[in-house]
Short mmCIF file of N, CA and C in Angstrom, two decimals:
data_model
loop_
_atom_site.label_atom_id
_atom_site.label_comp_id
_atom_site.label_asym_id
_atom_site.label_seq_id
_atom_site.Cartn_x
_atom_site.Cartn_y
_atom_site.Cartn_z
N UNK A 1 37.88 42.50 27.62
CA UNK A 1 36.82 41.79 26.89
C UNK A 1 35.46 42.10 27.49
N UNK A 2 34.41 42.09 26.75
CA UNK A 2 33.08 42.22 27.10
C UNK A 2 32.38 41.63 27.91
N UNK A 3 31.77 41.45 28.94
CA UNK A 3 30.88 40.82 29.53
C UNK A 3 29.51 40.72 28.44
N UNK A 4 28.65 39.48 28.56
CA UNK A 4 27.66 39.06 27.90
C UNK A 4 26.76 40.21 28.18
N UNK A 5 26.39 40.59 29.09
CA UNK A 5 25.46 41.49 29.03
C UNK A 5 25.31 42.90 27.86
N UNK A 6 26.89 43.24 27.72
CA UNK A 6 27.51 44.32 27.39
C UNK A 6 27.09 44.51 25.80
N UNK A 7 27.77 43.14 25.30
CA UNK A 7 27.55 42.39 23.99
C UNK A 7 26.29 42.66 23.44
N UNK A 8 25.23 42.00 24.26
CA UNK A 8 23.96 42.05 24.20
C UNK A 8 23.32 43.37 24.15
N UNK A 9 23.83 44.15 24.95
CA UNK A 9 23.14 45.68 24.80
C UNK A 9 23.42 45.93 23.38
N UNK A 10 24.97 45.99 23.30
CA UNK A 10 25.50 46.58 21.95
C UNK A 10 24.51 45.77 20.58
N UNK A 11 24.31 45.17 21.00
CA UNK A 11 23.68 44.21 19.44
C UNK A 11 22.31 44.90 19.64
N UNK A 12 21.72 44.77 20.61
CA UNK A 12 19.93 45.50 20.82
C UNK A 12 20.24 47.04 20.40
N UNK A 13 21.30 47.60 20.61
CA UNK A 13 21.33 49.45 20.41
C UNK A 13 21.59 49.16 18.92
N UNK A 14 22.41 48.09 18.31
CA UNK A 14 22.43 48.23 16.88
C UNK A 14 21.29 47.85 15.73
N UNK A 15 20.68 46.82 16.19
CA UNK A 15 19.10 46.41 15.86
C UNK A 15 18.17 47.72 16.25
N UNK A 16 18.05 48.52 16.86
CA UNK A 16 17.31 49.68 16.92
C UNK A 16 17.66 50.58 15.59
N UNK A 17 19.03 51.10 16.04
CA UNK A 17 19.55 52.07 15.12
C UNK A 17 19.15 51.73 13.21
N UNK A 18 19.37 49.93 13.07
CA UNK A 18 18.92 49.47 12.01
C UNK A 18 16.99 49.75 11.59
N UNK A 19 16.76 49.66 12.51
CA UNK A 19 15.28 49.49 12.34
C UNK A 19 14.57 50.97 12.09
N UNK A 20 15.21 52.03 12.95
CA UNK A 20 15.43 53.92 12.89
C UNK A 20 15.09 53.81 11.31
N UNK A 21 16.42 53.58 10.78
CA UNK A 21 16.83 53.88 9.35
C UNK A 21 15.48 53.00 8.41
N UNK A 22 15.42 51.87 8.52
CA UNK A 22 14.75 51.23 8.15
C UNK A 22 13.00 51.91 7.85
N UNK A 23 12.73 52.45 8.82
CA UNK A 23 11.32 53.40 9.27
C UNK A 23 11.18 54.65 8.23
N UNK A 24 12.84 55.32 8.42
CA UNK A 24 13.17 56.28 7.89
C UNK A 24 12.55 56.28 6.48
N UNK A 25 13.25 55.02 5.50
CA UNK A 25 12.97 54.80 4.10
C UNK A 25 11.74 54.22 4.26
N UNK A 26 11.58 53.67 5.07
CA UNK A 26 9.84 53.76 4.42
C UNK A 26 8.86 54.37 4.34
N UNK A 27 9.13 55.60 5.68
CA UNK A 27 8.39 56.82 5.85
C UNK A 27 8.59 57.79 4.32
N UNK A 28 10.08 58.04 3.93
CA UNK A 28 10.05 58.00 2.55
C UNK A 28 9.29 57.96 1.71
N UNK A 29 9.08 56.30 1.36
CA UNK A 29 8.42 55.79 0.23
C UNK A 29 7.57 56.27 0.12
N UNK A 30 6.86 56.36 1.63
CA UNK A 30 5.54 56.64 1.13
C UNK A 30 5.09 57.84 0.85
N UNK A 31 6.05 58.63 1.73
CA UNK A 31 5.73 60.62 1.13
C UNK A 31 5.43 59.99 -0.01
N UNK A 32 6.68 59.42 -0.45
CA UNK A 32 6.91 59.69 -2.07
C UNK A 32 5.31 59.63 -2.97
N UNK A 33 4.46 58.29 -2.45
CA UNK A 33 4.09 57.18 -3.37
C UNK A 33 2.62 58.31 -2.78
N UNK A 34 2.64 59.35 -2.01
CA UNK A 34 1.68 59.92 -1.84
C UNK A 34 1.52 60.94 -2.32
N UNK A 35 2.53 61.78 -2.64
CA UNK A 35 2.65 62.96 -3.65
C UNK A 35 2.74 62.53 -4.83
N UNK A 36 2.70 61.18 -4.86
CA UNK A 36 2.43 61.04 -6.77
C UNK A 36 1.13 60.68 -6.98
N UNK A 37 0.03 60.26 -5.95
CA UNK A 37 -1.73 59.91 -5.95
C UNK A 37 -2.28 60.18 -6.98
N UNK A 38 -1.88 61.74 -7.16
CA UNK A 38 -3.08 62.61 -8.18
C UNK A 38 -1.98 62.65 -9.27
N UNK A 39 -1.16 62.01 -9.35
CA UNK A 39 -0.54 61.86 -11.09
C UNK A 39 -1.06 60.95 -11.75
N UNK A 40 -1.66 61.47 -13.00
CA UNK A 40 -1.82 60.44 -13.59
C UNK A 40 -1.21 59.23 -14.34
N UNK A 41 0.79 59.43 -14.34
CA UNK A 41 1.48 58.58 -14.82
C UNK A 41 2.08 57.76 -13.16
N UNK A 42 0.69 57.54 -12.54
CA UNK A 42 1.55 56.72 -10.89
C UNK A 42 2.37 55.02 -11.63
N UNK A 43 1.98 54.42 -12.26
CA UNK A 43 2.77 53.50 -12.69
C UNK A 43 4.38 53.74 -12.94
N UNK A 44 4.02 54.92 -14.09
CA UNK A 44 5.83 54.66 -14.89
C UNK A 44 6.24 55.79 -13.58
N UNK A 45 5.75 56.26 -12.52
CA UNK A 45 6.70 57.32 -11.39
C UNK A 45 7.15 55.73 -10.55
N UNK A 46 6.34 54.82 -10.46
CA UNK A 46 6.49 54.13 -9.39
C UNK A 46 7.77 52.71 -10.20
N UNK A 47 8.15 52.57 -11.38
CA UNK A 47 8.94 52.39 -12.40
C UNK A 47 9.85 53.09 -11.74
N UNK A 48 9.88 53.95 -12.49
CA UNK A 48 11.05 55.43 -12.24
C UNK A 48 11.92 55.01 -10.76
N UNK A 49 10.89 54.93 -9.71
CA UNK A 49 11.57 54.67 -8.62
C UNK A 49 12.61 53.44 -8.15
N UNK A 50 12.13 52.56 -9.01
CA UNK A 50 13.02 51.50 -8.77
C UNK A 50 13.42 50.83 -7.51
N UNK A 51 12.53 50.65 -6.31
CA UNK A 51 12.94 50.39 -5.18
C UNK A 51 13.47 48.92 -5.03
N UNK A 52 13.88 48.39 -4.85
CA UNK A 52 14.17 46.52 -4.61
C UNK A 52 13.96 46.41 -3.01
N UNK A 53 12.43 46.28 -2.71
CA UNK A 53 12.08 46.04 -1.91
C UNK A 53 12.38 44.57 -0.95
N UNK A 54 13.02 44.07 -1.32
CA UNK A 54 13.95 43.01 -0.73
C UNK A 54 15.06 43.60 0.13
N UNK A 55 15.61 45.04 0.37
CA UNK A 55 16.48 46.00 0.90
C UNK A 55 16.04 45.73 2.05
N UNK A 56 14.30 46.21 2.49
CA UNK A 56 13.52 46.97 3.34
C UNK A 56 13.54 45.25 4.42
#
């Protein structure tokens, strides 16, 4: 069985790894939401995308 400390690391290395990914898609988004600037349909691209920002 684990010692508390052990536990604790493991949960902080998994809250990182979550937060990595987390960065990841938002670094994403925003390429995304930046290569669409000079479109003039940025609404229905940003539609299109469909994000459910409740994920993030």
């Amino acid at each position: 069985s684990y010692d508390k400390p052990t536990i604790c690391y493991h949960q902080l290395c998994v809250s990182l790894l979550i937060d990595a990914k987390r960065r990841r898609i938002l670094r994403m988004i925003a390429e995304y939401i930046a290569s669409i600037v000079m479109d003039r349909n940025i609404a229905q691209n940003l539609i299109k995308l469909k994000i459910d920002w409740r994920l993030l």
